XYZ file of C-alpha atoms in Angstrom:
677
model
C 26.287 19.939 -21.992
C 25.294 17.941 -18.901
C 27.905 15.485 -17.661
C 26.996 11.825 -18.220
C 25.936 9.883 -15.101
C 28.185 7.068 -16.417
C 31.972 7.026 -16.073
C 34.572 4.305 -16.623
C 37.741 3.200 -14.864
C 40.481 0.832 -16.046
C 41.937 -1.778 -13.734
C 44.578 -3.444 -15.941
C 42.542 -5.261 -18.613
C 39.192 -4.880 -16.791
C 36.928 -1.955 -17.751
C 34.657 -0.874 -14.887
C 31.471 0.966 -15.943
C 30.076 3.048 -13.053
C 26.656 4.705 -12.761
C 26.276 7.736 -10.506
C 22.646 8.778 -10.908
C 21.228 9.534 -7.427
C 19.099 8.751 -5.584
C 18.541 5.198 -6.938
C 20.455 5.010 -10.235
C 17.187 4.864 -12.193
C 17.744 3.656 -15.746
C 16.839 6.923 -17.467
C 17.872 7.788 -21.033
C 21.244 9.341 -20.053
C 22.166 6.246 -18.022
C 21.200 3.894 -20.851
C 23.136 5.947 -23.410
C 26.198 6.073 -21.153
C 26.217 2.296 -20.590
C 25.734 1.661 -24.318
C 28.705 3.869 -25.203
C 30.915 2.284 -22.518
C 30.061 -1.291 -23.604
C 30.803 -0.400 -27.246
C 34.161 1.106 -26.229
C 35.022 -1.983 -24.190
C 34.168 -4.356 -27.014
C 36.165 -2.291 -29.533
C 39.245 -1.928 -27.286
C 41.554 -4.911 -27.819
C 43.231 -4.281 -24.440
C 39.981 -4.865 -22.533
C 39.405 -8.509 -21.534
C 36.215 -8.149 -19.449
C 33.872 -5.508 -18.045
C 32.192 -4.860 -14.688
C 29.012 -2.806 -14.301
C 28.507 -1.280 -10.854
C 26.822 1.708 -9.238
C 27.862 4.455 -6.848
C 25.566 5.544 -4.029
C 23.254 3.443 -1.947
C 22.054 0.998 -4.581
C 22.489 -0.797 -7.887
C 19.950 0.183 -10.588
C 16.662 0.166 -8.656
C 14.508 0.174 -11.782
C 13.393 2.107 -14.827
C 12.653 5.817 -14.661
C 8.866 5.548 -14.648
C 8.479 9.278 -15.329
C 9.554 8.340 -18.884
C 6.557 6.032 -19.355
C 4.364 8.807 -20.715
C 7.091 10.518 -22.785
C 8.378 9.754 -26.314
C 10.891 6.853 -26.289
C 14.620 7.655 -26.322
C 17.130 5.174 -27.751
C 18.518 2.846 -26.616
C 15.381 1.451 -25.024
C 16.027 -0.877 -22.108
C 15.352 -4.101 -24.074
C 17.904 -2.979 -26.707
C 20.477 -2.169 -24.025
C 20.043 -5.522 -22.240
C 20.368 -7.369 -25.572
C 23.500 -5.386 -26.403
C 25.128 -6.176 -23.043
C 24.333 -9.870 -23.511
C 25.708 -9.859 -27.082
C 29.075 -8.467 -25.911
C 31.979 -10.584 -27.151
C 33.718 -9.926 -23.835
C 32.268 -11.144 -20.528
C 30.364 -8.601 -18.436
C 29.977 -8.929 -14.642
C 27.182 -7.171 -12.703
C 28.393 -6.075 -9.238
C 25.255 -5.648 -7.112
C 24.661 -3.817 -3.842
C 21.441 -2.383 -2.413
C 18.638 -3.480 -4.719
C 18.625 -4.623 -8.343
C 14.952 -4.146 -9.147
C 12.912 -4.249 -12.343
C 15.062 -2.924 -15.143
C 18.038 -3.220 -12.799
C 17.395 -6.959 -12.433
C 17.030 -7.222 -16.222
C 20.397 -5.499 -16.712
C 21.990 -8.130 -14.455
C 20.310 -10.863 -16.548
C 21.877 -9.344 -19.670
C 25.262 -9.542 -17.951
C 27.040 -12.884 -18.175
C 27.924 -13.140 -14.477
C 26.480 -11.662 -11.292
C 28.167 -10.997 -7.943
C 26.351 -9.407 -4.979
C 26.956 -8.380 -1.382
C 24.992 -10.430 1.218
C 22.628 -7.534 2.007
C 21.613 -7.054 -1.660
C 18.129 -7.860 -2.932
C 17.053 -8.662 -6.466
C 13.585 -8.674 -7.976
C 11.077 -7.590 -10.597
C 8.309 -5.552 -8.900
C 6.697 -4.352 -12.176
C 3.541 -6.354 -11.375
C 2.878 -3.821 -8.596
C 2.496 -1.186 -11.309
C 0.239 -3.488 -13.330
C 3.095 -4.446 -15.671
C 5.695 -7.142 -16.332
C 9.483 -6.975 -16.751
C 9.480 -6.000 -20.443
C 13.188 -6.066 -21.265
C 13.400 -9.839 -21.564
C 12.985 -10.454 -17.826
C 10.181 -12.999 -18.177
C 12.244 -14.997 -20.695
C 15.696 -14.806 -19.097
C 14.596 -15.348 -15.476
C 13.221 -18.890 -15.925
C 16.263 -19.786 -18.052
C 18.608 -18.660 -15.268
C 16.701 -19.408 -12.035
C 14.014 -21.935 -13.017
C 10.255 -21.680 -13.403
C 9.258 -21.510 -9.715
C 11.617 -18.645 -8.777
C 10.685 -16.779 -11.975
C 6.983 -17.068 -11.091
C 7.589 -15.806 -7.547
C 9.635 -12.836 -8.732
C 7.467 -11.701 -11.642
C 3.865 -12.510 -10.633
C 4.186 -11.537 -6.948
C 6.809 -8.825 -7.338
C 8.576 -9.267 -3.994
C 12.401 -9.116 -4.153
C 14.530 -11.936 -2.755
C 17.745 -11.626 -0.710
C 21.154 -12.381 -2.235
C 21.440 -15.740 -0.433
C 18.191 -17.049 -1.937
C 19.121 -15.617 -5.350
C 22.487 -17.391 -5.113
C 20.807 -20.706 -4.283
C 18.536 -20.257 -7.316
C 21.465 -19.531 -9.652
C 20.387 -15.940 -10.170
C 23.603 -14.740 -8.532
C 26.868 -16.570 -9.237
C 28.978 -15.344 -6.327
C 28.478 -13.657 -2.944
C 30.994 -10.857 -2.284
C 32.177 -9.512 1.049
C 29.787 -6.886 2.408
C 32.507 -4.215 2.265
C 34.649 -5.533 -0.594
C 32.324 -5.601 -3.609
C 34.606 -3.641 -5.942
C 37.707 -5.740 -5.195
C 35.729 -9.005 -5.283
C 34.038 -8.086 -8.582
C 37.436 -7.296 -10.152
C 38.837 -10.598 -8.904
C 35.777 -12.408 -10.305
C 36.181 -10.644 -13.674
C 39.830 -11.687 -13.803
C 38.803 -15.259 -13.001
C 36.226 -15.545 -15.823
C 37.696 -13.247 -18.485
C 39.079 -16.042 -20.643
C 36.288 -18.600 -20.184
C 34.537 -19.471 -23.439
C 31.817 -19.863 -24.488
C 30.484 -16.799 -22.687
C 27.291 -17.876 -20.802
C 24.266 -16.007 -22.163
C 20.856 -16.304 -20.483
C 19.001 -16.281 -23.816
C 20.918 -19.382 -24.938
C 20.021 -21.461 -21.878
C 17.123 -23.914 -21.958
C 14.275 -23.999 -19.479
C 12.496 -27.151 -18.339
C 8.707 -27.077 -18.488
C 7.068 -27.455 -15.073
C 3.247 -27.355 -15.498
C 2.696 -28.732 -11.993
C 4.677 -25.857 -10.441
C 2.642 -23.354 -12.482
C -0.692 -24.931 -11.485
C 0.323 -25.055 -7.806
C 1.500 -21.429 -7.919
C -1.792 -20.257 -9.435
C -3.777 -22.126 -6.791
C -1.654 -20.886 -3.866
C -2.036 -17.266 -4.966
C -5.593 -17.273 -6.337
C -6.860 -14.981 -3.583
C -3.929 -12.564 -3.855
C -4.287 -12.290 -7.638
C -8.103 -11.976 -7.726
C -9.151 -9.173 -10.065
C -5.620 -8.302 -11.226
C -4.588 -8.685 -14.881
C -0.803 -8.354 -14.527
C -0.048 -11.528 -12.489
C -1.791 -13.665 -15.145
C 0.223 -11.972 -17.905
C 3.477 -12.585 -16.023
C 2.577 -16.244 -15.517
C 1.661 -16.597 -19.210
C 5.087 -15.229 -20.202
C 6.901 -17.681 -17.905
C 4.785 -20.503 -19.380
C 5.778 -19.342 -22.865
C 9.469 -19.493 -21.901
C 8.966 -23.028 -20.579
C 6.908 -24.197 -23.569
C 9.874 -24.922 -25.809
C 9.345 -21.667 -27.761
C 12.455 -19.966 -29.106
C 13.844 -17.028 -27.145
C 12.804 -14.693 -30.005
C 9.222 -15.997 -29.906
C 9.175 -15.623 -26.117
C 10.395 -12.017 -26.387
C 7.723 -11.231 -29.002
C 5.056 -12.669 -26.676
C 6.464 -10.687 -23.708
C 6.367 -7.468 -25.770
C 2.755 -8.093 -26.801
C 1.705 -8.746 -23.185
C 3.673 -5.733 -21.923
C 2.007 -3.357 -24.398
C -1.443 -4.747 -23.594
C -0.887 -4.070 -19.884
C 0.800 -0.719 -20.488
C -2.172 0.583 -22.467
C -4.734 -0.852 -20.018
C -6.709 0.842 -17.251
C -5.290 -1.316 -14.443
C -1.676 -0.297 -14.977
C -2.716 3.344 -15.322
C -4.555 2.995 -11.996
C -1.606 1.342 -10.233
C 0.856 3.919 -11.579
C -1.540 6.661 -10.489
C -1.445 5.337 -6.918
C 2.358 5.008 -7.036
C 2.664 8.751 -7.739
C -0.342 9.706 -5.566
C 1.254 8.109 -2.507
C 4.377 10.237 -2.956
C 2.346 13.383 -3.658
C 0.250 12.858 -0.493
C 3.264 13.535 1.736
C 3.540 17.100 0.391
C 1.678 19.852 2.255
C 0.639 22.572 -0.169
C 1.196 25.628 2.037
C 3.986 24.363 4.321
C 7.512 24.784 2.884
C 9.447 21.526 2.349
C 12.377 22.917 4.376
C 10.256 23.673 7.482
C 12.288 22.914 10.627
C 10.825 19.851 12.362
C 10.237 19.384 16.068
C 12.403 16.614 17.563
C 10.431 13.471 18.503
C 12.556 11.468 20.936
C 9.810 9.937 23.065
C 6.137 9.320 22.338
C 3.316 9.073 24.861
C 0.204 6.972 24.229
C -2.923 7.357 26.365
C -4.861 4.094 26.413
C -3.446 0.551 26.223
C -6.444 -1.026 24.485
C -6.446 -2.429 20.960
C -5.857 0.962 19.325
C -3.411 2.343 21.876
C -1.356 -0.847 21.928
C -1.238 -0.978 18.133
C -0.211 2.695 17.934
C 2.557 2.126 20.498
C 3.895 -0.817 18.456
C 4.449 1.414 15.414
C 6.855 3.601 17.360
C 8.551 0.783 19.275
C 9.229 -1.068 16.010
C 10.806 2.109 14.624
C 13.066 2.347 17.694
C 11.238 5.313 19.281
C 10.657 4.908 23.065
C 7.034 4.963 24.214
C 5.394 5.805 27.533
C 1.937 4.188 27.635
C -0.531 5.233 30.309
C -3.718 3.552 31.568
C -6.142 4.207 34.422
C -6.303 0.635 35.747
C -3.391 -1.747 36.470
C -5.280 -4.672 34.957
C -5.884 -2.831 31.657
C -2.231 -1.749 31.528
C -1.005 -5.281 32.135
C -3.392 -6.709 29.555
C -2.339 -4.089 26.985
C 1.409 -4.582 27.414
C 0.880 -8.362 27.399
C -0.908 -8.093 24.050
C 1.946 -6.006 22.619
C 4.475 -8.663 23.645
C 2.250 -11.455 22.317
C 1.938 -9.683 18.944
C 5.717 -9.254 18.722
C 6.336 -12.869 19.678
C 3.880 -14.025 16.990
C 5.834 -11.969 14.446
C 9.104 -13.516 15.674
C 7.597 -17.004 15.423
C 6.964 -16.330 11.716
C 10.624 -15.362 11.290
C 9.872 -11.692 10.638
C 11.626 -10.507 13.803
C 14.522 -11.805 15.862
C 13.974 -12.541 19.581
C 16.471 -9.793 20.469
C 14.398 -7.307 18.412
C 11.327 -8.279 20.442
C 13.276 -7.690 23.651
C 14.569 -4.322 22.387
C 11.065 -3.170 21.451
C 9.647 -4.182 24.845
C 12.586 -2.550 26.647
C 11.697 0.763 24.937
C 8.160 0.598 26.383
C 7.433 2.316 29.697
C 3.979 1.303 31.042
C 2.592 3.593 33.737
C -0.556 4.451 35.697
C 0.730 7.979 36.341
C -0.566 10.578 33.880
C 2.232 13.013 34.811
C 4.803 10.569 33.364
C 3.801 11.947 29.949
C 5.491 15.252 30.807
C 8.755 14.256 29.083
C 7.134 13.154 25.815
C 7.575 15.130 22.588
C 4.447 13.693 20.955
C 1.444 12.484 22.958
C -1.317 10.507 21.234
C -4.662 10.063 22.957
C -6.333 6.768 21.970
C -9.373 6.457 24.221
C -13.124 6.041 23.769
C -14.684 8.087 20.905
C -16.553 10.487 23.193
C -15.963 14.245 23.005
C -16.332 14.921 26.748
C -13.730 12.238 27.564
C -11.280 13.624 24.996
C -11.753 17.208 26.204
C -11.049 16.130 29.762
C -7.818 14.405 28.687
C -6.605 17.401 26.660
C -7.334 19.743 29.548
C -5.104 17.561 31.727
C -2.464 17.273 29.002
C -2.313 21.050 28.631
C -1.369 21.307 32.285
C 1.465 18.748 32.234
C 2.892 18.480 28.695
C 6.170 20.305 28.127
C 6.219 23.401 25.893
C 6.387 22.455 22.199
C 5.033 18.938 22.737
C 2.638 17.862 19.985
C -0.760 16.786 21.325
C -2.610 14.385 19.020
C -6.004 12.717 19.119
C -6.619 9.366 17.454
C -10.206 10.231 16.647
C -12.187 8.765 13.742
C -14.872 11.453 13.485
C -14.639 14.168 16.131
C -13.856 17.875 15.728
C -10.146 18.539 16.360
C -10.809 22.278 16.731
C -13.258 21.642 19.570
C -10.650 19.437 21.279
C -7.862 21.994 20.710
C -10.026 24.788 22.162
C -9.761 23.370 25.705
C -5.966 23.876 25.613
C -3.883 27.032 25.824
C -1.876 25.784 22.794
C -4.248 24.930 19.915
C -1.309 25.364 17.506
C 0.212 22.165 18.971
C -2.937 20.042 18.556
C -3.439 17.711 15.573
C -5.476 14.640 14.666
C -3.705 11.331 14.015
C -6.364 8.892 12.841
C -4.828 5.416 12.783
C -6.738 2.539 11.214
C -7.354 -0.760 12.973
C -5.282 -2.830 13.547
C -2.996 0.177 13.997
C 0.225 -1.827 13.883
C -0.761 -3.328 10.495
C -2.839 -0.829 8.506
C -0.714 1.576 6.465
C -2.988 4.624 6.351
C -2.726 7.571 8.739
C -5.141 10.483 8.332
C -3.385 13.563 9.713
C -6.098 16.036 10.668
C -5.185 19.688 10.440
C -7.061 21.933 12.820
C -7.779 25.602 12.086
C -4.848 26.606 14.316
C -2.480 23.623 13.835
C 1.026 25.042 13.259
C 2.837 24.280 9.996
C 5.815 22.736 11.786
C 3.472 20.465 13.783
C 1.905 19.216 10.560
C 5.296 18.755 8.873
C 6.678 16.915 11.917
C 3.737 14.505 12.088
C 4.004 13.787 8.337
C 7.716 13.077 8.811
C 7.047 10.838 11.829
C 4.502 8.933 9.717
C 7.279 7.973 7.289
C 9.477 6.788 10.157
C 6.726 4.455 11.383
C 6.111 3.336 7.779
C 2.662 4.828 7.373
C 1.176 6.427 4.282
C -0.053 9.762 5.621
C -2.703 12.006 4.081
C -3.632 15.484 5.326
C -7.351 15.963 6.049
C -9.297 19.002 7.186
C -11.745 19.128 10.096
C -15.042 17.622 8.953
C -17.155 14.855 10.493
C -15.435 11.575 9.578
C -12.534 13.393 7.853
C -11.968 11.903 4.361
C -12.453 8.134 4.606
C -15.275 7.787 7.125
C -17.158 10.764 5.696
C -17.214 8.983 2.307
C -18.134 5.694 3.957
C -21.322 7.157 5.439
C -23.367 7.577 2.215
C -22.366 4.050 1.186
C -23.658 2.603 4.465
C -26.845 4.701 4.426
C -27.709 3.661 0.870
C -26.839 0.002 1.498
C -29.354 -0.046 4.383
C -32.026 1.696 2.276
C -31.474 -0.857 -0.494
C -32.196 -3.644 2.022
C -35.576 -2.128 2.793
C -36.370 -1.631 -0.885
C -35.770 -5.261 -1.854
C -32.052 -6.105 -2.025
C -30.490 -8.706 0.272
C -27.284 -8.344 2.306
C -25.763 -11.104 0.143
C -26.605 -9.310 -3.132
C -25.150 -5.979 -2.012
C -22.012 -7.632 -0.629
C -21.613 -9.704 -3.820
C -21.601 -6.543 -5.961
C -18.909 -4.980 -3.765
C -16.724 -8.083 -3.697
C -17.178 -8.456 -7.459
C -16.007 -4.852 -7.807
C -12.811 -5.834 -5.990
C -13.464 -4.842 -2.381
C -12.193 -7.326 0.231
C -15.724 -7.440 1.642
C -19.107 -5.776 1.268
C -20.835 -3.356 3.689
C -22.655 -6.063 5.663
C -19.720 -8.470 5.796
C -17.693 -5.529 7.111
C -20.357 -4.717 9.731
C -20.305 -8.332 10.949
C -16.512 -8.376 11.152
C -16.216 -5.021 12.964
C -19.223 -5.680 15.228
C -22.862 -4.798 14.582
C -22.984 -3.381 18.126
C -20.349 -0.690 17.435
C -21.979 2.656 18.208
C -25.144 0.932 19.482
C -26.951 2.793 22.282
C -27.185 -0.474 24.330
C -30.950 -0.219 24.975
C -32.623 -3.420 23.642
C -36.081 -1.826 23.931
C -35.138 1.090 21.622
C -35.296 -0.290 18.087
C -35.123 2.441 15.447
C -33.416 0.625 12.572
C -32.290 -2.800 11.335
C -28.957 -2.635 13.187
C -30.756 -1.849 16.463
C -32.978 -4.909 15.909
C -29.976 -7.165 15.254
C -28.025 -5.808 18.224
C -31.027 -6.228 20.541
C -31.068 -9.948 19.675
C -27.348 -10.302 20.369
C -26.654 -10.555 16.629
C -23.410 -8.611 16.994
C -21.613 -10.198 14.067
C -18.926 -12.848 13.811
C -18.069 -12.624 17.515
C -21.559 -13.898 18.462
C -21.858 -16.162 15.377
C -24.800 -14.091 14.158
C -25.141 -10.664 12.550
C -26.396 -9.850 9.062
C -25.366 -13.469 8.381
C -25.335 -16.681 10.441
C -21.883 -18.181 11.134
C -20.686 -21.707 11.833
C -17.760 -22.754 14.074
C -15.265 -21.746 11.358
C -16.943 -18.335 10.939
C -18.234 -19.321 7.499
C -21.265 -17.127 6.682
C -24.662 -18.272 5.423
C -27.817 -16.300 4.634
C -30.050 -15.814 7.660
C -33.792 -16.493 7.668
C -34.088 -14.408 10.851
C -32.442 -11.377 9.226
C -34.792 -11.683 6.224
C -37.680 -11.735 8.730
C -36.415 -8.604 10.530
C -36.022 -6.767 7.202
C -39.583 -7.800 6.207
C -40.903 -6.460 9.529
C -39.269 -3.078 8.869
C -40.663 -3.012 5.319
C -44.179 -3.690 6.652
C -43.772 -1.030 9.341
C -42.691 1.570 6.783
C -45.148 0.460 4.097
C -42.430 -0.523 1.610
C -43.231 -3.056 -1.109
C -40.013 -4.873 -2.055
C -38.910 -4.758 -5.713
C -36.204 -6.283 -7.883
C -32.984 -4.276 -7.551
C -30.291 -4.584 -10.200
C -26.540 -4.568 -9.641
C -26.160 -1.268 -11.548
C -28.450 0.462 -9.057
C -26.346 -0.878 -6.173
C -23.182 0.506 -7.825
C -24.779 3.900 -8.438
C -26.222 4.265 -4.955
C -23.323 2.901 -2.905
C -20.239 3.813 -5.009
C -21.226 6.854 -7.089
C -22.428 8.503 -3.874
C -18.928 8.056 -2.426
C -17.422 9.814 -5.456
C -19.946 12.633 -5.005
C -18.968 12.976 -1.323
C -15.303 13.035 -2.364
C -16.022 15.911 -4.736
C -17.744 17.827 -1.903
C -14.732 17.190 0.376
C -12.469 18.727 -2.296
C -14.811 21.699 -2.829
C -14.729 22.394 0.909
C -10.914 22.167 0.996
C -10.981 19.217 3.417
C -8.585 17.227 1.185
C -5.637 18.742 -0.649
C -6.108 16.850 -3.910
C -8.290 14.154 -5.516
C -5.368 11.703 -5.520
C -5.127 12.028 -1.707
C -8.691 10.707 -1.471
C -7.661 7.753 -3.633
C -4.715 7.027 -1.313
C -7.044 7.053 1.726
C -9.351 4.487 0.172
C -6.591 2.224 -1.160
C -4.647 2.061 2.119
C -7.443 2.463 4.656
C -10.469 0.668 3.245
C -9.255 -1.966 0.773
C -10.410 -0.231 -2.415
C -8.848 -2.362 -5.205
C -5.567 -0.744 -6.280
C -6.201 -1.825 -9.878
C -9.139 0.621 -9.900
C -6.940 3.455 -8.627
C -9.174 4.785 -5.816
C -12.719 6.230 -6.065
C -11.817 9.530 -7.752
C -9.571 7.907 -10.380
C -12.159 5.174 -10.941
C -14.884 7.782 -11.522
C -12.806 9.251 -14.357
C -12.358 5.808 -15.958
C -16.041 4.982 -15.410
C -16.933 8.257 -17.140
C -18.022 11.310 -15.155
C -21.108 11.782 -17.335
C -22.197 8.245 -16.440
C -21.566 8.909 -12.734
C -23.557 12.171 -12.800
C -26.407 10.533 -14.752
C -26.525 7.667 -12.230
C -26.653 10.062 -9.280
C -29.383 12.147 -10.895
C -31.405 9.053 -11.827
C -31.720 8.157 -8.135
C -32.366 11.712 -6.965
C -29.019 12.630 -5.388
C -27.902 16.289 -5.437
C -24.678 16.312 -7.479
C -21.565 18.210 -6.332
C -20.910 21.324 -8.418
C -17.328 20.343 -9.258
C -18.418 16.864 -10.355
C -21.094 18.313 -12.654
C -18.631 20.815 -14.137
C -15.936 18.182 -14.744
C -18.510 15.909 -16.426
C -19.735 18.737 -18.660
C -16.257 19.886 -19.728
C -14.535 16.499 -19.889
C -12.151 17.671 -17.150
C -10.836 16.223 -13.900
C -12.447 16.343 -10.457
C -10.352 18.848 -8.502
């Protein structure tokens, strides 16, 4: 029989219930059963006056065990356990360190008193999995901490620090950082005889419709398209409506089950697991010895290079950044400092952290200064000849075992590696712009990239807080390769009769932050333009030739006012008409379904081809790329997951209707009712 993760200790008349369930004391069945048994023993034992629940290891209960979500339920369920703790005839104190999240927060709400160390955080992040705290959290939180704090915690899902929780009444006492056990025992002794025992379910909550209305308005953009925030808000409103606790719990249960059985939560849980799976490399053992990365070199101090450098500096890894011109170097390092100071001004960094980050940066005009770096990332112009020249120079000066990486968006890593005498040390590290903000990192594995190089880069990605996905060598890797058919079809649709506004509206309605033409205007219509105004081969050439470069010139596919607010452009409509006339195209009515099929189904098809060619390890990796790199709505789970929910037969039929050759694996999965693999 497996030993229980729960043990108890007696300290005079205080029973301490301790969970030791590494790594995060998840509230799995064995933990719940152990707590239930210990609480029952404490209640039955006349010599016990009060109880303390605490955890060993690095954290208090950090949430439910979400691997149980798809398995048969095991008693006691979390709502039953929380109710049982609250019903105890002897006071129970929660002693919190680390994080009390989700079910962990709900356990503390079932306890009668809460004490926490200053560094602790408490919260209910279930909304990030498309859910709500379903063990009474939506009903107890407003009763303990008020409507506004309950809304913040449940509908946004971000935890709050102990100090803020204490101010809200969610925590009763702040312990010493290193004396939680002693302070919790002292607290238990202090409250053991106080009657009546304070129970969250028995408290009243004051209705605050103005706070609810203001909260909805403030967060309208953040919540757009998501079902779970609205359900969380509705539950808080129910608690504040004067309904009984029992009625509130029944409403919470109904809302929880609706979300749990819905597509959005399935999609968000899929991404939760997909993100963790993406860090695993199929044919590289997990125990592969990693190369030490003590100093990083960055070639290029422009927007990309500066952003890349910031990732490492923020993580405490020294950076040597090299530029050709003193002015460019000075401008680049100045931008890095300015970015850090802006972060500090928002209270997200302390001035001394800014100084420490800048002190770890070594700007230089001397290429040979990269010789001491363990990882060198080239972040220069996307031109193969330039990159080959740099890697030839790097090969001559980099120390043995140094990892040589290219931040390329499209180019062939094998071709770059071939100019060196050490192709096994060469890898792609495709950061997304702005590199210090965007979470995705495509790690491109060349034909000769060594396993320990790949494993080291994936490990480094975690240290700089990136979500890394392994991609094979193919033009555009995973994300940009799938973006290409979308852009091609969007442009064709313009010629055939759609407008930029219509195509963008369909994409935004789908949940994208912006459509293809809004994105082009933001990034710059002139990106990749050949710079010859007399050479006009397509619509983008025509726009670029007229200085319609997007938002930066107040004109692109749209016209822009002083506040960069877009409006439809008569001149763009004219240019499109000219191209139609030139190519003999008669415009026609184009429906939204055709736009979806031609711009989104084609991406799914490209994803299937990428998998067939072995350029992505798994379909879920593709989903991670699109969620973290391109703003695909997380509640749709990424393009490959979405295709399954859309129905693969429907996707295949849509592709065939518009004459696209369908990937073999996509056809097979549609025919057999299987998964795209």
